[in-house]
mmCIF file of C-alpha atoms in Angstrom:
data_model
loop_
_atom_site.group_PDB
_atom_site.id
_atom_site.type_symbol
_atom_site.label_atom_id
_atom_site.label_comp_id
_atom_site.label_asym_id
_atom_site.label_seq_id
_atom_site.Cartn_x
_atom_site.Cartn_y
_atom_site.Cartn_z
ATOM 1 C CA MET O 12 84.986 137.515 22.604
ATOM 2 C CA ARG O 13 82.128 139.890 21.901
ATOM 3 C CA GLU O 14 80.112 138.251 24.663
ATOM 4 C CA GLY O 15 83.055 138.425 27.058
ATOM 5 C CA ARG O 16 83.572 142.100 26.321
ATOM 6 C CA GLY O 17 79.828 142.656 26.895
ATOM 7 C CA LEU O 18 79.914 141.058 30.335
ATOM 8 C CA ALA O 19 83.047 142.950 31.252
ATOM 9 C CA ALA O 20 81.409 146.195 30.191
ATOM 10 C CA LYS O 21 78.482 145.680 32.569
ATOM 11 C CA SER O 22 78.887 147.114 36.017
ATOM 12 C CA PRO O 23 79.019 144.743 39.075
ATOM 13 C CA ALA O 24 75.912 146.418 40.496
ATOM 14 C CA ARG O 25 73.940 145.612 37.349
ATOM 15 C CA LEU O 26 75.126 141.992 37.406
ATOM 16 C CA ARG O 27 73.994 141.644 41.035
ATOM 17 C CA ARG O 28 70.548 142.996 40.110
ATOM 18 C CA ARG O 29 70.137 140.404 37.333
ATOM 19 C CA GLY O 30 71.549 137.443 39.317
ATOM 20 C CA ALA O 31 70.668 135.845 42.644
ATOM 21 C CA ALA O 32 70.645 138.231 45.562
ATOM 22 C CA ILE O 33 73.339 137.751 48.195
ATOM 23 C CA GLY O 34 72.652 138.619 51.804
ATOM 24 C CA PRO O 35 69.465 139.374 53.747
ATOM 25 C CA ASP O 36 66.374 139.999 51.686
ATOM 26 C CA TRP O 37 62.796 140.274 52.944
ATOM 27 C CA ARG O 38 61.635 138.164 49.994
ATOM 28 C CA ASN O 39 63.465 135.164 51.456
ATOM 29 C CA GLY O 40 60.881 135.198 54.221
ATOM 30 C CA LEU O 41 58.242 134.115 51.709
ATOM 31 C CA PHE O 42 59.756 130.617 51.746
ATOM 32 C CA VAL O 43 59.111 130.175 55.470
ATOM 33 C CA LEU O 44 55.838 132.127 55.586
ATOM 34 C CA PRO O 45 53.528 129.076 55.074
ATOM 35 C CA PHE O 46 55.292 127.145 57.838
ATOM 36 C CA LEU O 47 55.243 130.211 60.104
ATOM 37 C CA LEU O 48 51.490 130.610 59.595
ATOM 38 C CA VAL O 49 50.858 126.935 60.396
ATOM 39 C CA TYR O 50 53.082 127.197 63.466
ATOM 40 C CA LEU O 51 51.247 130.255 64.719
ATOM 41 C CA ALA O 52 47.807 128.734 64.033
ATOM 42 C CA LEU O 53 48.435 125.277 65.492
ATOM 43 C CA LEU O 54 50.879 125.969 68.340
ATOM 44 C CA VAL O 55 51.170 129.594 69.399
ATOM 45 C CA TYR O 56 47.467 130.521 69.185
ATOM 46 C CA PRO O 57 46.224 127.418 71.092
ATOM 47 C CA LEU O 58 48.879 128.037 73.749
ATOM 48 C CA PHE O 59 47.714 131.569 74.510
ATOM 49 C CA ARG O 60 44.054 130.650 73.977
ATOM 50 C CA GLY O 61 44.421 127.943 76.612
ATOM 51 C CA MET O 62 46.000 130.427 79.007
ATOM 52 C CA TRP O 63 43.040 132.762 78.523
ATOM 53 C CA ILE O 64 40.465 129.978 78.989
ATOM 54 C CA SER O 65 42.158 128.970 82.253
ATOM 55 C CA LEU O 66 41.163 132.394 83.610
ATOM 56 C CA LEU O 67 37.488 131.960 82.653
ATOM 57 C CA GLN O 68 34.497 130.220 84.194
ATOM 58 C CA PHE O 69 32.917 128.393 81.275
ATOM 59 C CA ASP O 70 29.293 127.265 81.125
ATOM 60 C CA MET O 71 29.086 124.903 78.184
ATOM 61 C CA PHE O 72 25.298 124.501 78.407
ATOM 62 C CA ASP O 73 24.607 128.236 78.106
ATOM 63 C CA GLN O 74 27.678 128.835 75.917
ATOM 64 C CA THR O 75 28.742 131.686 78.197
ATOM 65 C CA ALA O 76 31.966 132.537 79.998
ATOM 66 C CA SER O 77 32.897 134.998 82.697
ATOM 67 C CA PHE O 78 36.309 136.184 83.832
ATOM 68 C CA ALA O 79 37.287 134.383 87.046
ATOM 69 C CA GLY O 80 40.921 135.402 87.464
ATOM 70 C CA PHE O 81 42.964 132.779 89.282
ATOM 71 C CA THR O 82 39.946 131.073 90.843
ATOM 72 C CA ASN O 83 40.491 127.881 88.851
ATOM 73 C CA PHE O 84 44.123 127.694 89.977
ATOM 74 C CA ARG O 85 43.182 128.236 93.643
ATOM 75 C CA ARG O 86 40.583 125.457 93.364
ATOM 76 C CA LEU O 87 43.192 123.123 91.872
ATOM 77 C CA LEU O 88 45.647 123.739 94.703
ATOM 78 C CA ALA O 89 42.923 122.724 97.175
ATOM 79 C CA ASP O 90 41.703 119.734 95.125
ATOM 80 C CA ARG O 91 43.030 116.530 96.690
ATOM 81 C CA ILE O 92 42.279 114.489 93.570
ATOM 82 C CA PHE O 93 44.279 116.879 91.393
ATOM 83 C CA LEU O 94 47.178 116.937 93.858
ATOM 84 C CA GLY O 95 47.088 113.148 93.840
ATOM 85 C CA THR O 96 47.317 113.126 90.037
ATOM 86 C CA VAL O 97 50.364 115.405 90.250
ATOM 87 C CA GLY O 98 52.053 112.969 92.630
ATOM 88 C CA ASN O 99 51.118 109.995 90.433
ATOM 89 C CA THR O 100 52.497 111.689 87.317
ATOM 90 C CA VAL O 101 55.780 112.733 88.942
ATOM 91 C CA LEU O 102 56.209 109.228 90.370
ATOM 92 C CA PHE O 103 55.493 107.702 86.975
ATOM 93 C CA VAL O 104 58.125 109.942 85.332
ATOM 94 C CA ALA O 105 60.621 108.993 88.053
ATOM 95 C CA MET O 106 59.976 105.293 87.412
ATOM 96 C CA THR O 107 60.086 105.337 83.611
ATOM 97 C CA VAL O 108 62.698 107.906 82.504
ATOM 98 C CA PRO O 109 65.690 106.253 84.296
ATOM 99 C CA ALA O 110 64.507 102.903 82.929
ATOM 100 C CA PHE O 111 64.420 104.308 79.400
ATOM 101 C CA VAL O 112 67.975 105.621 79.739
ATOM 102 C CA VAL O 113 69.531 102.580 81.448
ATOM 103 C CA ILE O 114 67.720 99.807 79.558
ATOM 104 C CA GLY O 115 67.825 101.678 76.243
ATOM 105 C CA LEU O 116 71.576 102.253 76.525
ATOM 106 C CA ALA O 117 72.215 98.662 77.657
ATOM 107 C CA LEU O 118 70.263 97.299 74.687
ATOM 108 C CA ALA O 119 72.088 99.635 72.304
ATOM 109 C CA LEU O 120 75.483 98.523 73.636
ATOM 110 C CA ALA O 121 74.492 94.871 73.341
ATOM 111 C CA LEU O 122 73.098 95.203 69.802
ATOM 112 C CA ASN O 123 75.742 97.569 68.400
ATOM 113 C CA ARG O 124 77.293 94.950 66.203
ATOM 114 C CA GLU O 125 77.171 93.738 62.624
ATOM 115 C CA GLY O 126 75.309 90.607 61.679
ATOM 116 C CA ARG O 127 71.854 89.270 60.965
ATOM 117 C CA ALA O 128 71.094 88.354 64.570
ATOM 118 C CA GLY O 129 71.716 91.900 65.749
ATOM 119 C CA ALA O 130 69.509 93.332 62.998
ATOM 120 C CA VAL O 131 66.680 90.935 63.855
ATOM 121 C CA LEU O 132 66.878 91.764 67.569
ATOM 122 C CA ARG O 133 66.927 95.513 66.831
ATOM 123 C CA ALA O 134 63.813 95.101 64.691
ATOM 124 C CA ILE O 135 62.079 93.093 67.435
ATOM 125 C CA PHE O 136 62.822 95.619 70.166
ATOM 126 C CA PHE O 137 61.880 98.582 67.981
ATOM 127 C CA GLY O 138 58.766 96.799 66.723
ATOM 128 C CA THR O 139 56.885 97.370 69.961
ATOM 129 C CA SER O 140 57.209 101.147 69.513
ATOM 130 C CA VAL O 141 54.979 101.141 66.427
ATOM 131 C CA LEU O 142 52.080 99.371 68.171
ATOM 132 C CA SER O 143 49.047 101.423 69.108
ATOM 133 C CA VAL O 144 48.230 102.040 72.738
ATOM 134 C CA THR O 145 45.099 99.908 72.367
ATOM 135 C CA ILE O 146 47.057 96.836 71.265
ATOM 136 C CA VAL O 147 49.672 97.378 73.961
ATOM 137 C CA THR O 148 47.108 97.644 76.747
ATOM 138 C CA ILE O 149 45.236 94.547 75.529
ATOM 139 C CA ILE O 150 48.476 92.559 75.591
ATOM 140 C CA TRP O 151 49.381 93.717 79.086
ATOM 141 C CA LYS O 152 45.884 93.315 80.425
ATOM 142 C CA MET O 153 46.123 89.663 79.436
ATOM 143 C CA MET O 154 49.553 89.498 81.066
ATOM 144 C CA TYR O 155 48.263 91.015 84.316
ATOM 145 C CA LEU O 156 45.100 88.909 84.686
ATOM 146 C CA PRO O 157 45.262 87.495 88.249
ATOM 147 C CA ASP O 158 43.630 84.174 87.385
ATOM 148 C CA ARG O 159 44.589 83.376 83.770
ATOM 149 C CA GLY O 160 47.403 85.861 83.020
ATOM 150 C CA LEU O 161 50.886 84.868 81.907
ATOM 151 C CA ILE O 162 52.583 86.402 84.950
ATOM 152 C CA SER O 163 50.244 84.669 87.382
ATOM 153 C CA GLY O 164 50.833 81.408 85.510
ATOM 154 C CA ILE O 165 54.593 81.767 85.922
ATOM 155 C CA LEU O 166 54.199 82.634 89.599
ATOM 156 C CA GLY O 167 51.922 79.606 90.018
ATOM 157 C CA VAL O 168 54.718 77.319 88.800
ATOM 158 C CA PHE O 169 56.758 78.423 91.809
ATOM 159 C CA GLY O 170 53.792 78.100 94.142
ATOM 160 C CA ALA O 171 53.190 81.854 94.514
ATOM 161 C CA ALA O 172 49.703 83.291 94.808
ATOM 162 C CA PRO O 173 48.261 85.386 91.933
ATOM 163 C CA VAL O 174 49.025 89.089 92.155
ATOM 164 C CA PRO O 175 46.246 91.645 91.397
ATOM 165 C CA PHE O 176 48.496 94.090 89.561
ATOM 166 C CA LEU O 177 45.782 96.375 88.194
ATOM 167 C CA THR O 178 43.470 96.371 91.222
ATOM 168 C CA SER O 179 46.093 97.015 93.883
ATOM 169 C CA GLN O 180 46.735 100.614 94.977
ATOM 170 C CA ASP O 181 50.441 99.888 95.396
ATOM 171 C CA LEU O 182 50.957 97.982 92.139
ATOM 172 C CA ALA O 183 48.676 99.701 89.611
ATOM 173 C CA LEU O 184 51.036 102.583 88.751
ATOM 174 C CA PRO O 185 54.209 100.410 88.610
ATOM 175 C CA ALA O 186 52.292 97.983 86.377
ATOM 176 C CA ILE O 187 51.494 100.844 83.977
ATOM 177 C CA ALA O 188 55.156 101.924 84.109
ATOM 178 C CA VAL O 189 56.354 98.422 83.150
ATOM 179 C CA CYS O 190 53.886 98.338 80.271
ATOM 180 C CA THR O 191 55.076 101.753 79.073
ATOM 181 C CA VAL O 192 58.774 100.847 79.230
ATOM 182 C CA TRP O 193 58.097 97.652 77.233
ATOM 183 C CA TRP O 194 56.174 99.701 74.680
ATOM 184 C CA ILE O 195 58.522 102.674 74.193
ATOM 185 C CA ILE O 196 61.986 101.233 74.856
ATOM 186 C CA GLY O 197 62.703 100.783 71.132
ATOM 187 C CA LEU O 198 62.972 104.528 70.446
ATOM 188 C CA PRO O 199 65.682 105.343 73.045
ATOM 189 C CA MET O 200 67.520 102.204 71.983
ATOM 190 C CA MET O 201 67.629 103.338 68.349
ATOM 191 C CA LEU O 202 68.754 106.860 69.332
ATOM 192 C CA PHE O 203 71.582 105.430 71.422
ATOM 193 C CA LEU O 204 72.514 103.041 68.611
ATOM 194 C CA ALA O 205 72.792 105.929 66.154
ATOM 195 C CA ALA O 206 75.012 107.816 68.612
ATOM 196 C CA LEU O 207 77.235 104.793 69.312
ATOM 197 C CA GLN O 208 77.827 104.244 65.621
ATOM 198 C CA GLN O 209 79.175 107.800 65.293
ATOM 199 C CA ILE O 210 82.055 107.138 67.730
ATOM 200 C CA PRO O 211 85.346 106.613 65.830
ATOM 201 C CA GLY O 212 86.738 103.108 66.287
ATOM 202 C CA GLU O 213 90.240 104.537 66.626
ATOM 203 C CA LEU O 214 89.372 105.760 70.112
ATOM 204 C CA TYR O 215 88.627 102.232 71.316
ATOM 205 C CA GLU O 216 91.751 100.903 69.570
ATOM 206 C CA ALA O 217 93.885 103.488 71.381
ATOM 207 C CA ALA O 218 92.205 102.560 74.678
ATOM 208 C CA ALA O 219 92.918 98.871 74.024
ATOM 209 C CA LEU O 220 96.581 99.669 73.402
ATOM 210 C CA ASP O 221 96.635 101.373 76.812
ATOM 211 C CA ASN O 222 95.103 98.228 78.384
ATOM 212 C CA ALA O 223 91.989 100.110 79.382
ATOM 213 C CA SER O 224 89.176 97.908 80.702
ATOM 214 C CA ARG O 225 85.709 97.877 79.104
ATOM 215 C CA TRP O 226 84.281 99.853 81.999
ATOM 216 C CA ARG O 227 87.060 102.442 81.682
ATOM 217 C CA SER O 228 86.419 102.748 77.932
ATOM 218 C CA PHE O 229 82.701 103.094 78.597
ATOM 219 C CA VAL O 230 83.196 105.858 81.165
ATOM 220 C CA SER O 231 85.975 107.733 79.353
ATOM 221 C CA ILE O 232 84.957 107.307 75.706
ATOM 222 C CA THR O 233 81.381 106.125 75.257
ATOM 223 C CA LEU O 234 79.532 108.303 77.760
ATOM 224 C CA PRO O 235 81.284 111.606 76.803
ATOM 225 C CA SER O 236 80.711 110.852 73.116
ATOM 226 C CA ILE O 237 76.959 110.291 73.475
ATOM 227 C CA ARG O 238 76.194 112.933 76.102
ATOM 228 C CA ARG O 239 74.138 115.028 73.661
ATOM 229 C CA THR O 240 71.991 112.019 72.730
ATOM 230 C CA LEU O 241 71.684 111.187 76.426
ATOM 231 C CA LEU O 242 70.375 114.699 77.057
ATOM 232 C CA VAL O 243 67.919 114.464 74.146
ATOM 233 C CA VAL O 244 66.555 111.129 75.391
ATOM 234 C CA VAL O 245 66.123 112.394 78.959
ATOM 235 C CA ILE O 246 64.369 115.630 77.971
ATOM 236 C CA TYR O 247 62.178 113.952 75.374
ATOM 237 C CA GLU O 248 61.098 111.179 77.724
ATOM 238 C CA ILE O 249 60.394 113.598 80.592
ATOM 239 C CA VAL O 250 58.106 115.636 78.354
ATOM 240 C CA ALA O 251 56.504 112.526 76.853
ATOM 241 C CA GLN O 252 55.896 110.641 80.108
ATOM 242 C CA PHE O 253 54.334 113.675 81.783
ATOM 243 C CA GLN O 254 51.592 113.180 79.177
ATOM 244 C CA LEU O 255 50.628 109.699 80.372
ATOM 245 C CA PHE O 256 47.031 109.073 79.314
ATOM 246 C CA GLY O 257 46.085 106.080 77.160
ATOM 247 C CA GLN O 258 47.661 103.343 79.265
ATOM 248 C CA ALA O 259 46.103 104.648 82.495
ATOM 249 C CA LEU O 260 42.692 105.058 80.879
ATOM 250 C CA LEU O 261 42.588 101.613 79.253
ATOM 251 C CA LEU O 262 44.305 99.567 81.959
ATOM 252 C CA THR O 263 42.951 100.984 85.221
ATOM 253 C CA LYS O 264 40.739 104.006 84.388
ATOM 254 C CA GLY O 265 42.781 105.870 86.997
ATOM 255 C CA GLY O 266 41.944 103.452 89.796
ATOM 256 C CA PRO O 267 41.848 101.909 92.194
ATOM 257 C CA ASN O 268 40.912 104.877 94.373
ATOM 258 C CA ASN O 269 42.758 107.330 92.046
ATOM 259 C CA ALA O 270 46.041 105.516 92.682
ATOM 260 C CA SER O 271 46.997 105.558 88.984
ATOM 261 C CA ARG O 272 45.170 108.654 87.764
ATOM 262 C CA PRO O 273 47.610 110.994 85.910
ATOM 263 C CA ILE O 274 47.175 114.709 85.243
ATOM 264 C CA VAL O 275 46.157 114.292 81.606
ATOM 265 C CA LEU O 276 43.370 111.866 82.529
ATOM 266 C CA PHE O 277 42.154 114.414 85.113
ATOM 267 C CA ILE O 278 42.196 117.134 82.425
ATOM 268 C CA TYR O 279 40.293 114.872 80.014
ATOM 269 C CA GLU O 280 37.607 114.064 82.573
ATOM 270 C CA GLN O 281 37.153 117.692 83.615
ATOM 271 C CA GLY O 282 37.067 118.979 80.059
ATOM 272 C CA PHE O 283 35.191 116.313 78.109
ATOM 273 C CA ARG O 284 33.172 114.482 80.767
ATOM 274 C CA ASP O 285 32.213 117.276 83.158
ATOM 275 C CA TRP O 286 32.460 120.112 80.547
ATOM 276 C CA ASN O 287 34.429 122.222 83.030
ATOM 277 C CA LEU O 288 36.683 123.805 80.417
ATOM 278 C CA GLY O 289 38.161 126.605 82.536
ATOM 279 C CA TYR O 290 39.132 124.150 85.283
ATOM 280 C CA ALA O 291 40.610 121.705 82.750
ATOM 281 C CA ALA O 292 42.559 124.496 81.022
ATOM 282 C CA ALA O 293 44.021 125.624 84.360
ATOM 283 C CA ALA O 294 45.157 122.051 85.083
ATOM 284 C CA SER O 295 46.722 121.837 81.626
ATOM 285 C CA GLU O 296 48.654 125.056 82.247
ATOM 286 C CA ILE O 297 50.074 123.593 85.461
ATOM 287 C CA LEU O 298 51.075 120.466 83.529
ATOM 288 C CA PHE O 299 52.760 122.658 80.915
ATOM 289 C CA LEU O 300 54.648 124.453 83.677
ATOM 290 C CA PHE O 301 55.894 121.155 85.149
ATOM 291 C CA MET O 302 57.154 119.943 81.774
ATOM 292 C CA ALA O 303 58.853 123.246 80.978
ATOM 293 C CA VAL O 304 60.575 123.443 84.361
ATOM 294 C CA ALA O 305 61.761 119.820 84.194
ATOM 295 C CA ALA O 306 63.115 120.206 80.662
ATOM 296 C CA ILE O 307 64.865 123.525 81.408
ATOM 297 C CA ALA O 308 66.383 122.213 84.646
ATOM 298 C CA GLN O 309 67.687 119.091 82.928
ATOM 299 C CA TYR O 310 69.112 121.155 80.070
ATOM 300 C CA LEU O 311 70.861 123.626 82.366
ATOM 301 C CA ALA O 312 72.297 120.855 84.548
ATOM 302 C CA SER O 313 73.671 118.985 81.548
ATOM 303 C CA ARG O 314 75.092 122.157 80.028
ATOM 304 C CA ARG O 315 76.822 123.013 83.292
ATOM 305 C CA ARG O 316 78.390 119.550 83.459
ATOM 306 C CA ALA O 317 79.527 119.837 79.836
ATOM 307 C CA GLU O 318 81.142 123.221 80.446
ATOM 308 C CA GLY O 319 82.736 122.012 83.668
#
């Protein structure tokens, strides 16, 4: 009783001072300060530093730099090799992103079931995603060998001639796209699986009572329920596939005749082979612009459809 009377005698303002603070307090920012510092040091500073370097003419041998304005950007717009890498990268994104969405969703629908077989198949399909790019390219280089490769062997059974996938200007980039889809398809599949398992079963039961077909249930229930995951997969894959590098470097080295050279490989060669840092930074800023525009356009289009 004495303790209760003591607490009652204390004013509410005094109790608030002794207890946990409620509402905004600048001291709460101390919890996020370490993460904010890391974010600024590793993301924001390199972003603006790269923008500044793209405006400079670097001489790595003399360790000097001079302000060049937009000279590097004007050179890029007149560089046929760079323009070719832009076309290769956009074409690669156009080949792989729809494949990730369609094949990933089809696999998720097929494997969205209980049982040991479904779990084993999910593990097999997702297992390729954890392989390194080196292992993946070795596997597919053996597959694409025109004389002893698995694909040529299968074609030989039907009497077809070997196909030079990696040395043909028309087939090199599609061959890299097939390799990439095989490698990455497990991640979109798992994202779609997680979204499908969040859909209440009662919706499908109600559709069955109304004699709705599977296609009707897919269009009216499944697709609207997973539209946010669909948007995440599309945006993520657009941003990721614009950064094509390892597969092109290890499978074709950008050839033949620059037919499979992506933007990132061009940036790597300019920056770390030719030591032309200002030129490489300008190319990287253009790549950043492409990725930002594609992601924003996709987001706005999906948001407009959702609101409509």
